[in-house]
Amino acid sequence: MEYGKEQDPHALALQLATLTAQLDRSVGQLQQQGGQSMRAMQTSAQTLAQQSQQLAGEVVQAVSQQTHGAMVHGLQQSLTPLHQATRDAGAVTTALAQQLSALRSAQQSLVWKAGLALIIGSVLVVGGCGWAVWKTQRALKQAEFPTQVLEATRSGAITVCGEALCVKAGSKPQHYGQNGDYVVVQPTASGGQ
């Protein structure tokens, strides 16, 4: 995009819409990847919990076969790291869920901002078009005056009388202006004096 040059407002709005769509797709992909990562962590945490329970079951069977008191104490010490690992996996899953929520909030914010930018751009385009129409209408009205003078000259309502300019005002001239300083020209149909 070149700066300093005038660009077509429609092209600019189209570029802005394309950028918004690309941002929306990128945020959607990030959400999808975050969701997949969170599901993988949850699956890992569940597998770890199942393995912990299975190991606990096996250890309990071994305890019943050997000395109960000493094995229970050893089992508690060996299961403590597994329980801690399970809690850590749960904490990681919670952190991933929070990050996914933050990504969703950021996406919504981005979509709102892009939409607002599109609305502002559209308002500017409509305002610019309205200003151009107003300016064109004003120029057309200003262009009508020489045409009216030419037509009044052709019809004989304005002519040269010796060395002065004369205006044909009719038998009952109509005055115009705040103090009646002007006389309304009465055009003639014959085109002569």
mmCIF file of C-alpha atoms in Angstrom:
data_model
loop_
_atom_site.group_PDB
_atom_site.id
_atom_site.type_symbol
_atom_site.label_atom_id
_atom_site.label_comp_id
_atom_site.label_asym_id
_atom_site.label_seq_id
_atom_site.Cartn_x
_atom_site.Cartn_y
_atom_site.Cartn_z
ATOM 1 C CA MET A 1 0.000 0.000 0.000
ATOM 2 C CA GLU A 2 1.456 3.386 -0.948
ATOM 3 C CA TYR A 3 1.006 6.265 1.448
ATOM 4 C CA GLY A 4 0.539 9.827 0.302
ATOM 5 C CA LYS A 5 -1.506 8.872 -2.735
ATOM 6 C CA GLU A 6 -5.268 9.071 -2.948
ATOM 7 C CA GLN A 7 -6.898 5.668 -2.926
ATOM 8 C CA ASP A 8 -10.312 4.619 -4.042
ATOM 9 C CA PRO A 9 -12.515 4.456 -0.909
ATOM 10 C CA HIS A 10 -14.156 1.263 -2.158
ATOM 11 C CA ALA A 11 -10.743 -0.406 -2.643
ATOM 12 C CA LEU A 12 -9.712 0.750 0.822
ATOM 13 C CA ALA A 13 -12.896 -0.668 2.358
ATOM 14 C CA LEU A 14 -12.342 -3.954 0.475
ATOM 15 C CA GLN A 15 -8.761 -4.152 1.760
ATOM 16 C CA LEU A 16 -9.974 -3.494 5.301
ATOM 17 C CA ALA A 17 -12.617 -6.241 4.972
ATOM 18 C CA THR A 18 -9.979 -8.670 3.641
ATOM 19 C CA LEU A 19 -7.670 -7.856 6.572
ATOM 20 C CA THR A 20 -10.523 -8.431 9.023
ATOM 21 C CA ALA A 21 -11.313 -11.820 7.455
ATOM 22 C CA GLN A 22 -7.652 -12.854 7.631
ATOM 23 C CA LEU A 23 -7.417 -11.799 11.292
ATOM 24 C CA ASP A 24 -10.598 -13.726 12.062
ATOM 25 C CA ARG A 25 -9.197 -16.881 10.406
ATOM 26 C CA SER A 26 -5.887 -16.528 12.286
ATOM 27 C CA VAL A 27 -7.637 -16.148 15.647
ATOM 28 C CA GLY A 28 -9.858 -19.143 14.783
ATOM 29 C CA GLN A 29 -6.787 -21.250 14.052
ATOM 30 C CA LEU A 30 -5.207 -20.144 17.351
ATOM 31 C CA GLN A 31 -8.395 -21.091 19.174
ATOM 32 C CA GLN A 32 -8.468 -24.479 17.481
ATOM 33 C CA GLN A 33 -4.809 -25.141 18.349
ATOM 34 C CA GLY A 34 -5.375 -24.014 21.947
ATOM 35 C CA GLY A 35 -8.399 -26.298 22.204
ATOM 36 C CA GLN A 36 -6.421 -29.238 20.832
ATOM 37 C CA SER A 37 -3.587 -28.572 23.294
ATOM 38 C CA MET A 38 -6.055 -28.347 26.171
ATOM 39 C CA ARG A 39 -7.728 -31.623 25.142
ATOM 40 C CA ALA A 40 -4.319 -33.321 24.891
ATOM 41 C CA MET A 41 -3.403 -32.099 28.390
ATOM 42 C CA GLN A 42 -6.748 -33.297 29.768
ATOM 43 C CA THR A 43 -6.247 -36.701 28.140
ATOM 44 C CA SER A 44 -2.713 -36.903 29.566
ATOM 45 C CA ALA A 45 -3.980 -35.941 33.024
ATOM 46 C CA GLN A 46 -6.738 -38.582 32.851
ATOM 47 C CA THR A 47 -4.269 -41.230 31.671
ATOM 48 C CA LEU A 48 -1.887 -40.306 34.489
ATOM 49 C CA ALA A 49 -4.727 -40.514 37.020
ATOM 50 C CA GLN A 50 -5.790 -43.923 35.670
ATOM 51 C CA GLN A 51 -2.216 -45.200 35.808
ATOM 52 C CA SER A 52 -1.918 -43.879 39.368
ATOM 53 C CA GLN A 53 -5.072 -45.747 40.366
ATOM 54 C CA GLN A 54 -3.901 -48.891 38.622
ATOM 55 C CA LEU A 55 -0.507 -48.662 40.326
ATOM 56 C CA ALA A 56 -2.226 -48.050 43.633
ATOM 57 C CA GLY A 57 -4.354 -51.168 43.113
ATOM 58 C CA GLU A 58 -1.325 -53.265 42.314
ATOM 59 C CA VAL A 59 0.579 -51.926 45.300
ATOM 60 C CA VAL A 60 -2.385 -52.623 47.603
ATOM 61 C CA GLN A 61 -2.405 -56.261 46.413
ATOM 62 C CA ALA A 62 1.325 -56.488 47.110
ATOM 63 C CA VAL A 63 0.802 -54.939 50.534
ATOM 64 C CA SER A 64 -1.753 -57.558 51.457
ATOM 65 C CA GLN A 65 0.806 -60.214 50.601
ATOM 66 C CA GLN A 66 3.602 -58.663 52.635
ATOM 67 C CA THR A 67 3.876 -56.769 55.813
ATOM 68 C CA HIS A 68 0.989 -54.386 55.913
ATOM 69 C CA GLY A 69 2.315 -51.575 58.112
ATOM 70 C CA ALA A 70 5.689 -51.093 56.397
ATOM 71 C CA MET A 71 4.224 -51.300 52.906
ATOM 72 C CA VAL A 72 1.443 -48.808 53.596
ATOM 73 C CA HIS A 73 4.031 -46.287 54.729
ATOM 74 C CA GLY A 74 6.172 -46.920 51.633
ATOM 75 C CA LEU A 75 3.113 -46.777 49.383
ATOM 76 C CA GLN A 76 2.140 -43.381 50.737
ATOM 77 C CA GLN A 77 5.629 -42.084 50.068
ATOM 78 C CA SER A 78 5.696 -43.473 46.495
ATOM 79 C CA LEU A 79 2.180 -42.246 45.646
ATOM 80 C CA THR A 80 2.792 -38.692 46.876
ATOM 81 C CA PRO A 81 4.795 -37.710 43.736
ATOM 82 C CA LEU A 82 2.113 -39.289 41.524
ATOM 83 C CA HIS A 83 -0.628 -37.326 43.265
ATOM 84 C CA GLN A 84 1.481 -34.164 42.974
ATOM 85 C CA ALA A 85 1.988 -34.849 39.240
ATOM 86 C CA THR A 86 -1.788 -35.288 38.846
ATOM 87 C CA ARG A 87 -2.432 -31.974 40.639
ATOM 88 C CA ASP A 88 0.225 -30.284 38.467
ATOM 89 C CA ALA A 89 -1.410 -31.651 35.309
ATOM 90 C CA GLY A 90 -4.749 -30.285 36.502
ATOM 91 C CA ALA A 91 -3.159 -26.877 37.129
ATOM 92 C CA VAL A 92 -1.647 -26.883 33.616
ATOM 93 C CA THR A 93 -5.047 -27.779 32.167
ATOM 94 C CA THR A 94 -6.639 -24.896 34.083
ATOM 95 C CA ALA A 95 -3.937 -22.495 32.841
ATOM 96 C CA LEU A 96 -4.523 -23.638 29.235
ATOM 97 C CA ALA A 97 -8.261 -23.098 29.653
ATOM 98 C CA GLN A 98 -7.594 -19.553 30.920
ATOM 99 C CA GLN A 99 -5.291 -18.844 27.963
ATOM 100 C CA LEU A 100 -7.940 -20.132 25.549
ATOM 101 C CA SER A 101 -10.489 -17.863 27.203
ATOM 102 C CA ALA A 102 -8.089 -14.904 26.865
ATOM 103 C CA LEU A 103 -7.589 -15.744 23.163
ATOM 104 C CA ARG A 104 -11.349 -15.814 22.636
ATOM 105 C CA SER A 105 -11.698 -12.426 24.338
ATOM 106 C CA ALA A 106 -8.889 -11.017 22.190
ATOM 107 C CA GLN A 107 -10.575 -12.379 19.058
ATOM 108 C CA GLN A 108 -13.905 -10.804 19.979
ATOM 109 C CA SER A 109 -12.181 -7.503 20.686
ATOM 110 C CA LEU A 110 -10.362 -7.673 17.362
ATOM 111 C CA VAL A 111 -13.556 -8.473 15.467
ATOM 112 C CA TRP A 112 -15.345 -5.543 17.143
ATOM 113 C CA LYS A 113 -12.486 -3.172 16.370
ATOM 114 C CA ALA A 114 -12.323 -4.310 12.744
ATOM 115 C CA GLY A 115 -16.091 -3.923 12.408
ATOM 116 C CA LEU A 116 -15.911 -0.448 13.930
ATOM 117 C CA ALA A 117 -13.102 0.458 11.522
ATOM 118 C CA LEU A 118 -15.262 -0.738 8.612
ATOM 119 C CA ILE A 119 -18.200 1.343 9.829
ATOM 120 C CA ILE A 120 -16.016 4.439 10.260
ATOM 121 C CA GLY A 121 -14.499 3.872 6.815
ATOM 122 C CA SER A 122 -17.961 3.525 5.295
ATOM 123 C CA VAL A 123 -19.139 6.726 6.989
ATOM 124 C CA LEU A 124 -16.080 8.546 5.651
ATOM 125 C CA VAL A 125 -16.715 7.220 2.139
ATOM 126 C CA VAL A 126 -20.380 8.252 2.265
ATOM 127 C CA GLY A 127 -19.432 11.681 3.686
ATOM 128 C CA GLY A 128 -16.804 12.180 0.977
ATOM 129 C CA CYS A 129 -19.289 11.234 -1.730
ATOM 130 C CA GLY A 130 -21.900 13.599 -0.259
ATOM 131 C CA TRP A 131 -19.383 16.449 -0.170
ATOM 132 C CA ALA A 132 -18.419 15.748 -3.812
ATOM 133 C CA VAL A 133 -22.100 15.807 -4.869
ATOM 134 C CA TRP A 134 -22.684 19.080 -2.975
ATOM 135 C CA LYS A 135 -19.617 20.666 -4.547
ATOM 136 C CA THR A 136 -20.669 19.497 -8.030
ATOM 137 C CA GLN A 137 -24.188 20.897 -7.566
ATOM 138 C CA ARG A 138 -22.727 24.202 -6.425
ATOM 139 C CA ALA A 139 -20.443 24.336 -9.468
ATOM 140 C CA LEU A 140 -23.421 23.591 -11.737
ATOM 141 C CA LYS A 141 -25.424 26.438 -10.190
ATOM 142 C CA GLN A 142 -22.502 28.795 -10.702
ATOM 143 C CA ALA A 143 -22.216 27.629 -14.310
ATOM 144 C CA GLU A 144 -25.905 28.487 -14.901
ATOM 145 C CA PHE A 145 -25.332 32.241 -14.437
ATOM 146 C CA PRO A 146 -23.282 32.817 -17.628
ATOM 147 C CA THR A 147 -25.828 30.717 -19.520
ATOM 148 C CA GLN A 148 -28.677 32.894 -18.190
ATOM 149 C CA VAL A 149 -26.811 36.089 -19.158
ATOM 150 C CA LEU A 150 -26.215 34.697 -22.651
ATOM 151 C CA GLU A 151 -29.884 33.761 -23.002
ATOM 152 C CA ALA A 152 -30.996 37.227 -21.811
ATOM 153 C CA THR A 153 -28.645 38.805 -24.378
ATOM 154 C CA ARG A 154 -29.990 36.589 -27.162
ATOM 155 C CA SER A 155 -33.604 37.358 -26.243
ATOM 156 C CA GLY A 156 -32.929 41.095 -26.183
ATOM 157 C CA ALA A 157 -33.602 41.554 -22.466
ATOM 158 C CA ILE A 158 -30.000 42.774 -22.095
ATOM 159 C CA THR A 159 -28.480 44.825 -24.920
ATOM 160 C CA VAL A 160 -26.086 47.687 -25.615
ATOM 161 C CA CYS A 161 -27.681 51.138 -25.939
ATOM 162 C CA GLY A 162 -24.980 53.381 -27.425
ATOM 163 C CA GLU A 163 -22.083 52.985 -25.050
ATOM 164 C CA ALA A 164 -24.112 51.755 -22.052
ATOM 165 C CA LEU A 165 -25.663 48.429 -21.157
ATOM 166 C CA CYS A 166 -29.474 48.442 -21.169
ATOM 167 C CA VAL A 167 -31.948 46.106 -19.491
ATOM 168 C CA LYS A 168 -35.513 45.644 -20.681
ATOM 169 C CA ALA A 169 -37.562 45.745 -17.473
ATOM 170 C CA GLY A 170 -41.108 45.833 -18.896
ATOM 171 C CA SER A 171 -43.889 48.358 -18.257
ATOM 172 C CA LYS A 172 -44.257 47.410 -14.564
ATOM 173 C CA PRO A 173 -40.772 46.438 -13.417
ATOM 174 C CA GLN A 174 -40.398 44.099 -10.450
ATOM 175 C CA HIS A 175 -37.814 45.181 -7.933
ATOM 176 C CA TYR A 176 -35.525 42.787 -6.089
ATOM 177 C CA GLY A 177 -33.124 42.991 -3.177
ATOM 178 C CA GLN A 178 -33.338 44.312 0.349
ATOM 179 C CA ASN A 179 -33.675 47.971 -0.746
ATOM 180 C CA GLY A 180 -35.239 47.258 -4.177
ATOM 181 C CA ASP A 181 -31.993 48.264 -5.910
ATOM 182 C CA TYR A 182 -32.359 45.624 -8.601
ATOM 183 C CA VAL A 183 -34.909 45.303 -11.410
ATOM 184 C CA VAL A 184 -35.939 41.849 -12.646
ATOM 185 C CA VAL A 185 -35.210 41.412 -16.401
ATOM 186 C CA GLN A 186 -38.269 40.668 -18.536
ATOM 187 C CA PRO A 187 -37.147 38.307 -21.330
ATOM 188 C CA THR A 188 -38.725 38.839 -24.739
ATOM 189 C CA ALA A 189 -39.894 36.076 -27.007
ATOM 190 C CA SER A 190 -38.945 37.852 -30.256
ATOM 191 C CA GLY A 191 -35.193 37.859 -29.618
ATOM 192 C CA GLY A 192 -34.844 41.504 -30.781
ATOM 193 C CA GLN A 193 -34.792 44.996 -29.167
#
